[in-house]
Amino acid sequence: MSESEFDVEPIRGLPEKPPQGEHILWQGVPSTQGIARHAFYARILIGYFLALIALSAGVTLLEGRGVAVLLQRAPWLIAFGIAVLAIAWALSWLIHRTTVYTITNRRLVMRFGLALPMAVNIPFSIIESAGKRAYGDGAGDIALTLRRDQSPAYLLMWPHVRPWKLGRPQPMLRAIDDIDGVADLLTKSLRAV
């Protein structure tokens, strides 16, 4: 069995021991449910498949084909919808299991990756601003605007980037619990630098 780079982390979520004077303030992971809802749009997928099933049922009945034909078609659409949602949930769970966000007194470290495990160090000195988006359940996202000369690769960092900000990608802590506490901690840490 081969060892991955992250099987030998000196501290979970960090590629190496912090240098002298640097210490961890917070570590967290994205929630599976939050990733499913906000990165894979699970609610929209459910609505799409329900609308597709309703449309198929309506067309079948309007064509006068009867309930027997409807009962033959519906299970295929339902099974396909369940399969798509299961894949989205499985990917969300894998993202949850392979991601660690770490805030130290000097930087933010994002360790993530299913196919390409990587750790991204974001020193506080290159962060211009941070924005918080709270969900209704107390969780949320924190998006970071970096200096213009610091531009991460959108596709390599997805889903840990702000959606649809392709021109100037913004790294993002996704679906983290206690969004208010983490945002306050990050704000205080950024001001201290």
mmCIF file with all atom_site columns, C-alpha atoms in Angstrom:
data_model
loop_
_atom_site.group_PDB
_atom_site.id
_atom_site.type_symbol
_atom_site.label_atom_id
_atom_site.label_alt_id
_atom_site.label_comp_id
_atom_site.label_asym_id
_atom_site.label_entity_id
_atom_site.label_seq_id
_atom_site.pdbx_PDB_ins_code
_atom_site.Cartn_x
_atom_site.Cartn_y
_atom_site.Cartn_z
_atom_site.occupancy
_atom_site.B_iso_or_equiv
_atom_site.pdbx_formal_charge
_atom_site.auth_seq_id
_atom_site.auth_comp_id
_atom_site.auth_asym_id
_atom_site.auth_atom_id
_atom_site.pdbx_PDB_model_num
ATOM 1   C CA . MET A 1 1   ? 0.000   0.000  0.000   1.00 0.00 ? 1   MET A CA 1
ATOM 2   C CA . SER A 1 2   ? 1.424   3.379  -0.968  1.00 0.00 ? 2   SER A CA 1
ATOM 3   C CA . GLU A 1 3   ? 1.585   6.380  1.322   1.00 0.00 ? 3   GLU A CA 1
ATOM 4   C CA . SER A 1 4   ? 0.104   9.643  0.193   1.00 0.00 ? 4   SER A CA 1
ATOM 5   C CA . GLU A 1 5   ? 1.838   12.910 0.921   1.00 0.00 ? 5   GLU A CA 1
ATOM 6   C CA . PHE A 1 6   ? -0.728  13.695 3.615   1.00 0.00 ? 6   PHE A CA 1
ATOM 7   C CA . ASP A 1 7   ? -0.408  10.385 5.479   1.00 0.00 ? 7   ASP A CA 1
ATOM 8   C CA . VAL A 1 8   ? 2.793   11.721 7.031   1.00 0.00 ? 8   VAL A CA 1
ATOM 9   C CA . GLU A 1 9   ? 1.702   15.268 7.893   1.00 0.00 ? 9   GLU A CA 1
ATOM 10  C CA . PRO A 1 10  ? 3.499   16.423 11.039  1.00 0.00 ? 10  PRO A CA 1
ATOM 11  C CA . ILE A 1 11  ? 0.284   18.226 12.048  1.00 0.00 ? 11  ILE A CA 1
ATOM 12  C CA . ARG A 1 12  ? -3.027  17.346 10.387  1.00 0.00 ? 12  ARG A CA 1
ATOM 13  C CA . GLY A 1 13  ? -3.770  19.917 7.677   1.00 0.00 ? 13  GLY A CA 1
ATOM 14  C CA . LEU A 1 14  ? -0.261  21.369 7.517   1.00 0.00 ? 14  LEU A CA 1
ATOM 15  C CA . PRO A 1 15  ? 2.416   20.201 5.074   1.00 0.00 ? 15  PRO A CA 1
ATOM 16  C CA . GLU A 1 16  ? 5.158   20.915 7.636   1.00 0.00 ? 16  GLU A CA 1
ATOM 17  C CA . LYS A 1 17  ? 5.597   22.027 11.222  1.00 0.00 ? 17  LYS A CA 1
ATOM 18  C CA . PRO A 1 18  ? 4.934   25.746 11.660  1.00 0.00 ? 18  PRO A CA 1
ATOM 19  C CA . PRO A 1 19  ? 8.046   27.911 11.951  1.00 0.00 ? 19  PRO A CA 1
ATOM 20  C CA . GLN A 1 20  ? 9.087   29.414 15.264  1.00 0.00 ? 20  GLN A CA 1
ATOM 21  C CA . GLY A 1 21  ? 6.496   31.906 16.522  1.00 0.00 ? 21  GLY A CA 1
ATOM 22  C CA . GLU A 1 22  ? 3.632   30.588 14.401  1.00 0.00 ? 22  GLU A CA 1
ATOM 23  C CA . HIS A 1 23  ? 0.791   28.679 16.049  1.00 0.00 ? 23  HIS A CA 1
ATOM 24  C CA . ILE A 1 24  ? -2.582  27.247 15.042  1.00 0.00 ? 24  ILE A CA 1
ATOM 25  C CA . LEU A 1 25  ? -5.617  29.316 15.987  1.00 0.00 ? 25  LEU A CA 1
ATOM 26  C CA . TRP A 1 26  ? -8.341  27.201 14.330  1.00 0.00 ? 26  TRP A CA 1
ATOM 27  C CA . GLN A 1 27  ? -8.820  24.130 12.168  1.00 0.00 ? 27  GLN A CA 1
ATOM 28  C CA . GLY A 1 28  ? -11.991 22.958 10.496  1.00 0.00 ? 28  GLY A CA 1
ATOM 29  C CA . VAL A 1 29  ? -13.487 20.997 7.636   1.00 0.00 ? 29  VAL A CA 1
ATOM 30  C CA . PRO A 1 30  ? -16.392 21.703 5.292   1.00 0.00 ? 30  PRO A CA 1
ATOM 31  C CA . SER A 1 31  ? -19.637 19.909 6.108   1.00 0.00 ? 31  SER A CA 1
ATOM 32  C CA . THR A 1 32  ? -20.855 17.234 3.724   1.00 0.00 ? 32  THR A CA 1
ATOM 33  C CA . GLN A 1 33  ? -24.362 18.686 3.711   1.00 0.00 ? 33  GLN A CA 1
ATOM 34  C CA . GLY A 1 34  ? -23.091 22.206 3.052   1.00 0.00 ? 34  GLY A CA 1
ATOM 35  C CA . ILE A 1 35  ? -20.941 21.091 0.117   1.00 0.00 ? 35  ILE A CA 1
ATOM 36  C CA . ALA A 1 36  ? -23.847 19.086 -1.325  1.00 0.00 ? 36  ALA A CA 1
ATOM 37  C CA . ARG A 1 37  ? -26.214 22.053 -1.048  1.00 0.00 ? 37  ARG A CA 1
ATOM 38  C CA . HIS A 1 38  ? -23.941 24.923 -2.040  1.00 0.00 ? 38  HIS A CA 1
ATOM 39  C CA . ALA A 1 39  ? -21.281 23.423 -4.333  1.00 0.00 ? 39  ALA A CA 1
ATOM 40  C CA . PHE A 1 40  ? -23.330 20.699 -6.047  1.00 0.00 ? 40  PHE A CA 1
ATOM 41  C CA . TYR A 1 41  ? -26.689 22.495 -5.754  1.00 0.00 ? 41  TYR A CA 1
ATOM 42  C CA . ALA A 1 42  ? -28.496 19.401 -4.428  1.00 0.00 ? 42  ALA A CA 1
ATOM 43  C CA . ARG A 1 43  ? -31.788 21.255 -3.886  1.00 0.00 ? 43  ARG A CA 1
ATOM 44  C CA . ILE A 1 44  ? -31.798 22.467 -7.479  1.00 0.00 ? 44  ILE A CA 1
ATOM 45  C CA . LEU A 1 45  ? -31.029 18.931 -8.674  1.00 0.00 ? 45  LEU A CA 1
ATOM 46  C CA . ILE A 1 46  ? -33.938 17.558 -6.648  1.00 0.00 ? 46  ILE A CA 1
ATOM 47  C CA . GLY A 1 47  ? -36.250 20.215 -8.087  1.00 0.00 ? 47  GLY A CA 1
ATOM 48  C CA . TYR A 1 48  ? -34.999 19.509 -11.604 1.00 0.00 ? 48  TYR A CA 1
ATOM 49  C CA . PHE A 1 49  ? -35.675 15.788 -11.367 1.00 0.00 ? 49  PHE A CA 1
ATOM 50  C CA . LEU A 1 50  ? -39.094 16.320 -9.750  1.00 0.00 ? 50  LEU A CA 1
ATOM 51  C CA . ALA A 1 51  ? -40.004 18.724 -12.573 1.00 0.00 ? 51  ALA A CA 1
ATOM 52  C CA . LEU A 1 52  ? -38.716 16.232 -15.155 1.00 0.00 ? 52  LEU A CA 1
ATOM 53  C CA . ILE A 1 53  ? -40.819 13.441 -13.621 1.00 0.00 ? 53  ILE A CA 1
ATOM 54  C CA . ALA A 1 54  ? -43.892 15.699 -13.502 1.00 0.00 ? 54  ALA A CA 1
ATOM 55  C CA . LEU A 1 55  ? -43.346 16.783 -17.124 1.00 0.00 ? 55  LEU A CA 1
ATOM 56  C CA . SER A 1 56  ? -42.940 13.188 -18.259 1.00 0.00 ? 56  SER A CA 1
ATOM 57  C CA . ALA A 1 57  ? -46.107 12.194 -16.383 1.00 0.00 ? 57  ALA A CA 1
ATOM 58  C CA . GLY A 1 58  ? -48.043 15.099 -17.865 1.00 0.00 ? 58  GLY A CA 1
ATOM 59  C CA . VAL A 1 59  ? -46.934 14.385 -21.430 1.00 0.00 ? 59  VAL A CA 1
ATOM 60  C CA . THR A 1 60  ? -47.657 10.659 -21.059 1.00 0.00 ? 60  THR A CA 1
ATOM 61  C CA . LEU A 1 61  ? -51.165 11.287 -19.734 1.00 0.00 ? 61  LEU A CA 1
ATOM 62  C CA . LEU A 1 62  ? -51.900 14.043 -22.296 1.00 0.00 ? 62  LEU A CA 1
ATOM 63  C CA . GLU A 1 63  ? -50.912 11.668 -25.094 1.00 0.00 ? 63  GLU A CA 1
ATOM 64  C CA . GLY A 1 64  ? -53.499 9.271  -23.711 1.00 0.00 ? 64  GLY A CA 1
ATOM 65  C CA . ARG A 1 65  ? -51.002 6.482  -23.070 1.00 0.00 ? 65  ARG A CA 1
ATOM 66  C CA . GLY A 1 66  ? -52.387 5.753  -19.647 1.00 0.00 ? 66  GLY A CA 1
ATOM 67  C CA . VAL A 1 67  ? -51.029 4.987  -16.251 1.00 0.00 ? 67  VAL A CA 1
ATOM 68  C CA . ALA A 1 68  ? -49.361 1.716  -17.356 1.00 0.00 ? 68  ALA A CA 1
ATOM 69  C CA . VAL A 1 69  ? -46.904 3.573  -19.635 1.00 0.00 ? 69  VAL A CA 1
ATOM 70  C CA . LEU A 1 70  ? -46.355 6.185  -16.922 1.00 0.00 ? 70  LEU A CA 1
ATOM 71  C CA . LEU A 1 71  ? -45.454 3.449  -14.433 1.00 0.00 ? 71  LEU A CA 1
ATOM 72  C CA . GLN A 1 72  ? -42.904 2.091  -16.932 1.00 0.00 ? 72  GLN A CA 1
ATOM 73  C CA . ARG A 1 73  ? -41.193 5.462  -17.490 1.00 0.00 ? 73  ARG A CA 1
ATOM 74  C CA . ALA A 1 74  ? -41.206 6.917  -13.980 1.00 0.00 ? 74  ALA A CA 1
ATOM 75  C CA . PRO A 1 75  ? -38.892 4.373  -12.302 1.00 0.00 ? 75  PRO A CA 1
ATOM 76  C CA . TRP A 1 76  ? -36.138 5.109  -14.832 1.00 0.00 ? 76  TRP A CA 1
ATOM 77  C CA . LEU A 1 77  ? -36.288 8.838  -14.182 1.00 0.00 ? 77  LEU A CA 1
ATOM 78  C CA . ILE A 1 78  ? -36.473 8.304  -10.433 1.00 0.00 ? 78  ILE A CA 1
ATOM 79  C CA . ALA A 1 79  ? -33.505 5.908  -10.509 1.00 0.00 ? 79  ALA A CA 1
ATOM 80  C CA . PHE A 1 80  ? -31.467 8.328  -12.623 1.00 0.00 ? 80  PHE A CA 1
ATOM 81  C CA . GLY A 1 81  ? -32.266 11.202 -10.269 1.00 0.00 ? 81  GLY A CA 1
ATOM 82  C CA . ILE A 1 82  ? -31.305 9.136  -7.226  1.00 0.00 ? 82  ILE A CA 1
ATOM 83  C CA . ALA A 1 83  ? -28.045 8.094  -8.920  1.00 0.00 ? 83  ALA A CA 1
ATOM 84  C CA . VAL A 1 84  ? -27.099 11.712 -9.707  1.00 0.00 ? 84  VAL A CA 1
ATOM 85  C CA . LEU A 1 85  ? -27.900 12.809 -6.147  1.00 0.00 ? 85  LEU A CA 1
ATOM 86  C CA . ALA A 1 86  ? -25.938 9.858  -4.728  1.00 0.00 ? 86  ALA A CA 1
ATOM 87  C CA . ILE A 1 87  ? -22.897 10.846 -6.790  1.00 0.00 ? 87  ILE A CA 1
ATOM 88  C CA . ALA A 1 88  ? -23.183 14.468 -5.609  1.00 0.00 ? 88  ALA A CA 1
ATOM 89  C CA . TRP A 1 89  ? -23.489 13.308 -1.982  1.00 0.00 ? 89  TRP A CA 1
ATOM 90  C CA . ALA A 1 90  ? -20.525 10.905 -2.327  1.00 0.00 ? 90  ALA A CA 1
ATOM 91  C CA . LEU A 1 91  ? -18.338 13.647 -3.806  1.00 0.00 ? 91  LEU A CA 1
ATOM 92  C CA . SER A 1 92  ? -19.431 16.005 -1.019  1.00 0.00 ? 92  SER A CA 1
ATOM 93  C CA . TRP A 1 93  ? -18.473 13.401 1.576   1.00 0.00 ? 93  TRP A CA 1
ATOM 94  C CA . LEU A 1 94  ? -15.078 12.856 -0.093  1.00 0.00 ? 94  LEU A CA 1
ATOM 95  C CA . ILE A 1 95  ? -14.442 16.617 -0.137  1.00 0.00 ? 95  ILE A CA 1
ATOM 96  C CA . HIS A 1 96  ? -15.361 16.733 3.556   1.00 0.00 ? 96  HIS A CA 1
ATOM 97  C CA . ARG A 1 97  ? -12.962 13.865 4.317   1.00 0.00 ? 97  ARG A CA 1
ATOM 98  C CA . THR A 1 98  ? -10.005 15.224 2.327   1.00 0.00 ? 98  THR A CA 1
ATOM 99  C CA . THR A 1 99  ? -10.177 18.918 3.254   1.00 0.00 ? 99  THR A CA 1
ATOM 100 C CA . VAL A 1 100 ? -8.704  20.720 6.246   1.00 0.00 ? 100 VAL A CA 1
ATOM 101 C CA . TYR A 1 101 ? -8.709  24.488 6.660   1.00 0.00 ? 101 TYR A CA 1
ATOM 102 C CA . THR A 1 102 ? -6.138  25.880 9.118   1.00 0.00 ? 102 THR A CA 1
ATOM 103 C CA . ILE A 1 103 ? -5.821  29.447 10.384  1.00 0.00 ? 103 ILE A CA 1
ATOM 104 C CA . THR A 1 104 ? -2.571  30.288 12.120  1.00 0.00 ? 104 THR A CA 1
ATOM 105 C CA . ASN A 1 105 ? -1.458  33.627 13.483  1.00 0.00 ? 105 ASN A CA 1
ATOM 106 C CA . ARG A 1 106 ? 0.309   34.300 10.131  1.00 0.00 ? 106 ARG A CA 1
ATOM 107 C CA . ARG A 1 107 ? -1.514  32.491 7.331   1.00 0.00 ? 107 ARG A CA 1
ATOM 108 C CA . LEU A 1 108 ? -4.395  30.393 6.106   1.00 0.00 ? 108 LEU A CA 1
ATOM 109 C CA . VAL A 1 109 ? -3.602  26.880 4.882   1.00 0.00 ? 109 VAL A CA 1
ATOM 110 C CA . MET A 1 110 ? -6.080  24.989 2.722   1.00 0.00 ? 110 MET A CA 1
ATOM 111 C CA . ARG A 1 111 ? -5.336  21.279 2.315   1.00 0.00 ? 111 ARG A CA 1
ATOM 112 C CA . PHE A 1 112 ? -7.658  19.554 -0.125  1.00 0.00 ? 112 PHE A CA 1
ATOM 113 C CA . GLY A 1 113 ? -7.847  17.373 -3.202  1.00 0.00 ? 113 GLY A CA 1
ATOM 114 C CA . LEU A 1 114 ? -9.392  14.126 -4.337  1.00 0.00 ? 114 LEU A CA 1
ATOM 115 C CA . ALA A 1 115 ? -7.345  13.380 -7.426  1.00 0.00 ? 115 ALA A CA 1
ATOM 116 C CA . LEU A 1 116 ? -4.583  15.942 -6.880  1.00 0.00 ? 116 LEU A CA 1
ATOM 117 C CA . PRO A 1 117 ? -3.950  16.392 -3.141  1.00 0.00 ? 117 PRO A CA 1
ATOM 118 C CA . MET A 1 118 ? -2.438  19.789 -2.456  1.00 0.00 ? 118 MET A CA 1
ATOM 119 C CA . ALA A 1 119 ? -1.888  22.345 0.277   1.00 0.00 ? 119 ALA A CA 1
ATOM 120 C CA . VAL A 1 120 ? -2.257  26.044 -0.490  1.00 0.00 ? 120 VAL A CA 1
ATOM 121 C CA . ASN A 1 121 ? -0.571  28.528 1.853   1.00 0.00 ? 121 ASN A CA 1
ATOM 122 C CA . ILE A 1 122 ? -2.131  31.982 1.863   1.00 0.00 ? 122 ILE A CA 1
ATOM 123 C CA . PRO A 1 123 ? -0.052  34.433 3.923   1.00 0.00 ? 123 PRO A CA 1
ATOM 124 C CA . PHE A 1 124 ? -2.122  37.163 5.548   1.00 0.00 ? 124 PHE A CA 1
ATOM 125 C CA . SER A 1 125 ? 0.069   39.741 3.792   1.00 0.00 ? 125 SER A CA 1
ATOM 126 C CA . ILE A 1 126 ? -1.492  38.903 0.379   1.00 0.00 ? 126 ILE A CA 1
ATOM 127 C CA . ILE A 1 127 ? -5.123  38.992 1.561   1.00 0.00 ? 127 ILE A CA 1
ATOM 128 C CA . GLU A 1 128 ? -6.836  42.274 0.643   1.00 0.00 ? 128 GLU A CA 1
ATOM 129 C CA . SER A 1 129 ? -10.237 41.469 2.145   1.00 0.00 ? 129 SER A CA 1
ATOM 130 C CA . ALA A 1 130 ? -12.489 38.685 3.353   1.00 0.00 ? 130 ALA A CA 1
ATOM 131 C CA . GLY A 1 131 ? -16.241 38.342 2.942   1.00 0.00 ? 131 GLY A CA 1
ATOM 132 C CA . LYS A 1 132 ? -18.642 36.145 4.883   1.00 0.00 ? 132 LYS A CA 1
ATOM 133 C CA . ARG A 1 133 ? -21.780 34.450 3.577   1.00 0.00 ? 133 ARG A CA 1
ATOM 134 C CA . ALA A 1 134 ? -23.875 32.808 6.292   1.00 0.00 ? 134 ALA A CA 1
ATOM 135 C CA . TYR A 1 135 ? -26.406 30.041 5.715   1.00 0.00 ? 135 TYR A CA 1
ATOM 136 C CA . GLY A 1 136 ? -29.509 29.756 7.843   1.00 0.00 ? 136 GLY A CA 1
ATOM 137 C CA . ASP A 1 137 ? -28.063 26.978 10.033  1.00 0.00 ? 137 ASP A CA 1
ATOM 138 C CA . GLY A 1 138 ? -25.069 28.922 11.428  1.00 0.00 ? 138 GLY A CA 1
ATOM 139 C CA . ALA A 1 139 ? -22.621 27.571 8.848   1.00 0.00 ? 139 ALA A CA 1
ATOM 140 C CA . GLY A 1 140 ? -21.302 29.514 5.872   1.00 0.00 ? 140 GLY A CA 1
ATOM 141 C CA . ASP A 1 141 ? -18.473 30.485 3.542   1.00 0.00 ? 141 ASP A CA 1
ATOM 142 C CA . ILE A 1 142 ? -15.593 32.933 3.796   1.00 0.00 ? 142 ILE A CA 1
ATOM 143 C CA . ALA A 1 143 ? -14.252 34.230 0.475   1.00 0.00 ? 143 ALA A CA 1
ATOM 144 C CA . LEU A 1 144 ? -10.832 35.887 0.300   1.00 0.00 ? 144 LEU A CA 1
ATOM 145 C CA . THR A 1 145 ? -9.803  38.591 -2.138  1.00 0.00 ? 145 THR A CA 1
ATOM 146 C CA . LEU A 1 146 ? -6.075  38.351 -2.798  1.00 0.00 ? 146 LEU A CA 1
ATOM 147 C CA . ARG A 1 147 ? -3.705  40.949 -4.222  1.00 0.00 ? 147 ARG A CA 1
ATOM 148 C CA . ARG A 1 148 ? -3.975  41.209 -7.998  1.00 0.00 ? 148 ARG A CA 1
ATOM 149 C CA . ASP A 1 149 ? -0.578  39.558 -8.530  1.00 0.00 ? 149 ASP A CA 1
ATOM 150 C CA . GLN A 1 150 ? -1.737  36.500 -6.555  1.00 0.00 ? 150 GLN A CA 1
ATOM 151 C CA . SER A 1 151 ? -4.242  34.565 -8.629  1.00 0.00 ? 151 SER A CA 1
ATOM 152 C CA . PRO A 1 152 ? -4.995  30.915 -7.840  1.00 0.00 ? 152 PRO A CA 1
ATOM 153 C CA . ALA A 1 153 ? -6.068  28.490 -10.562 1.00 0.00 ? 153 ALA A CA 1
ATOM 154 C CA . TYR A 1 154 ? -9.865  28.248 -10.415 1.00 0.00 ? 154 TYR A CA 1
ATOM 155 C CA . LEU A 1 155 ? -10.162 24.668 -11.656 1.00 0.00 ? 155 LEU A CA 1
ATOM 156 C CA . LEU A 1 156 ? -7.428  23.319 -9.379  1.00 0.00 ? 156 LEU A CA 1
ATOM 157 C CA . MET A 1 157 ? -9.019  24.894 -6.324  1.00 0.00 ? 157 MET A CA 1
ATOM 158 C CA . TRP A 1 158 ? -12.682 24.117 -7.050  1.00 0.00 ? 158 TRP A CA 1
ATOM 159 C CA . PRO A 1 159 ? -14.859 23.851 -4.930  1.00 0.00 ? 159 PRO A CA 1
ATOM 160 C CA . HIS A 1 160 ? -12.690 25.907 -2.563  1.00 0.00 ? 160 HIS A CA 1
ATOM 161 C CA . VAL A 1 161 ? -13.130 29.072 -4.643  1.00 0.00 ? 161 VAL A CA 1
ATOM 162 C CA . ARG A 1 162 ? -15.994 31.519 -4.869  1.00 0.00 ? 162 ARG A CA 1
ATOM 163 C CA . PRO A 1 163 ? -18.436 30.381 -7.566  1.00 0.00 ? 163 PRO A CA 1
ATOM 164 C CA . TRP A 1 164 ? -18.285 32.099 -10.954 1.00 0.00 ? 164 TRP A CA 1
ATOM 165 C CA . LYS A 1 165 ? -15.375 34.408 -10.084 1.00 0.00 ? 165 LYS A CA 1
ATOM 166 C CA . LEU A 1 166 ? -13.297 33.125 -13.003 1.00 0.00 ? 166 LEU A CA 1
ATOM 167 C CA . GLY A 1 167 ? -11.460 36.337 -13.902 1.00 0.00 ? 167 GLY A CA 1
ATOM 168 C CA . ARG A 1 168 ? -10.050 36.866 -10.427 1.00 0.00 ? 168 ARG A CA 1
ATOM 169 C CA . PRO A 1 169 ? -10.587 33.661 -8.442  1.00 0.00 ? 169 PRO A CA 1
ATOM 170 C CA . GLN A 1 170 ? -11.170 34.031 -4.715  1.00 0.00 ? 170 GLN A CA 1
ATOM 171 C CA . PRO A 1 171 ? -10.118 31.175 -2.413  1.00 0.00 ? 171 PRO A CA 1
ATOM 172 C CA . MET A 1 172 ? -12.965 30.237 -0.100  1.00 0.00 ? 172 MET A CA 1
ATOM 173 C CA . LEU A 1 173 ? -13.490 28.298 3.087   1.00 0.00 ? 173 LEU A CA 1
ATOM 174 C CA . ARG A 1 174 ? -16.679 26.415 2.180   1.00 0.00 ? 174 ARG A CA 1
ATOM 175 C CA . ALA A 1 175 ? -19.501 25.164 4.354   1.00 0.00 ? 175 ALA A CA 1
ATOM 176 C CA . ILE A 1 176 ? -17.791 25.684 7.700   1.00 0.00 ? 176 ILE A CA 1
ATOM 177 C CA . ASP A 1 177 ? -19.660 25.497 10.987  1.00 0.00 ? 177 ASP A CA 1
ATOM 178 C CA . ASP A 1 178 ? -19.738 28.480 13.373  1.00 0.00 ? 178 ASP A CA 1
ATOM 179 C CA . ILE A 1 179 ? -19.214 30.937 10.549  1.00 0.00 ? 179 ILE A CA 1
ATOM 180 C CA . ASP A 1 180 ? -19.497 33.955 12.835  1.00 0.00 ? 180 ASP A CA 1
ATOM 181 C CA . GLY A 1 181 ? -16.815 32.710 15.239  1.00 0.00 ? 181 GLY A CA 1
ATOM 182 C CA . VAL A 1 182 ? -14.404 31.753 12.452  1.00 0.00 ? 182 VAL A CA 1
ATOM 183 C CA . ALA A 1 183 ? -14.983 35.041 10.595  1.00 0.00 ? 183 ALA A CA 1
ATOM 184 C CA . ASP A 1 184 ? -14.308 37.017 13.793  1.00 0.00 ? 184 ASP A CA 1
ATOM 185 C CA . LEU A 1 185 ? -11.130 35.023 14.450  1.00 0.00 ? 185 LEU A CA 1
ATOM 186 C CA . LEU A 1 186 ? -9.898  35.560 10.888  1.00 0.00 ? 186 LEU A CA 1
ATOM 187 C CA . THR A 1 187 ? -10.719 39.275 11.041  1.00 0.00 ? 187 THR A CA 1
ATOM 188 C CA . LYS A 1 188 ? -8.769  39.723 14.281  1.00 0.00 ? 188 LYS A CA 1
ATOM 189 C CA . SER A 1 189 ? -5.851  37.723 12.879  1.00 0.00 ? 189 SER A CA 1
ATOM 190 C CA . LEU A 1 190 ? -5.729  39.791 9.679   1.00 0.00 ? 190 LEU A CA 1
ATOM 191 C CA . ARG A 1 191 ? -5.808  43.053 11.657  1.00 0.00 ? 191 ARG A CA 1
ATOM 192 C CA . ALA A 1 192 ? -2.989  41.861 13.906  1.00 0.00 ? 192 ALA A CA 1
ATOM 193 C CA . VAL A 1 193 ? -0.599  41.530 10.964  1.00 0.00 ? 193 VAL A CA 1
#
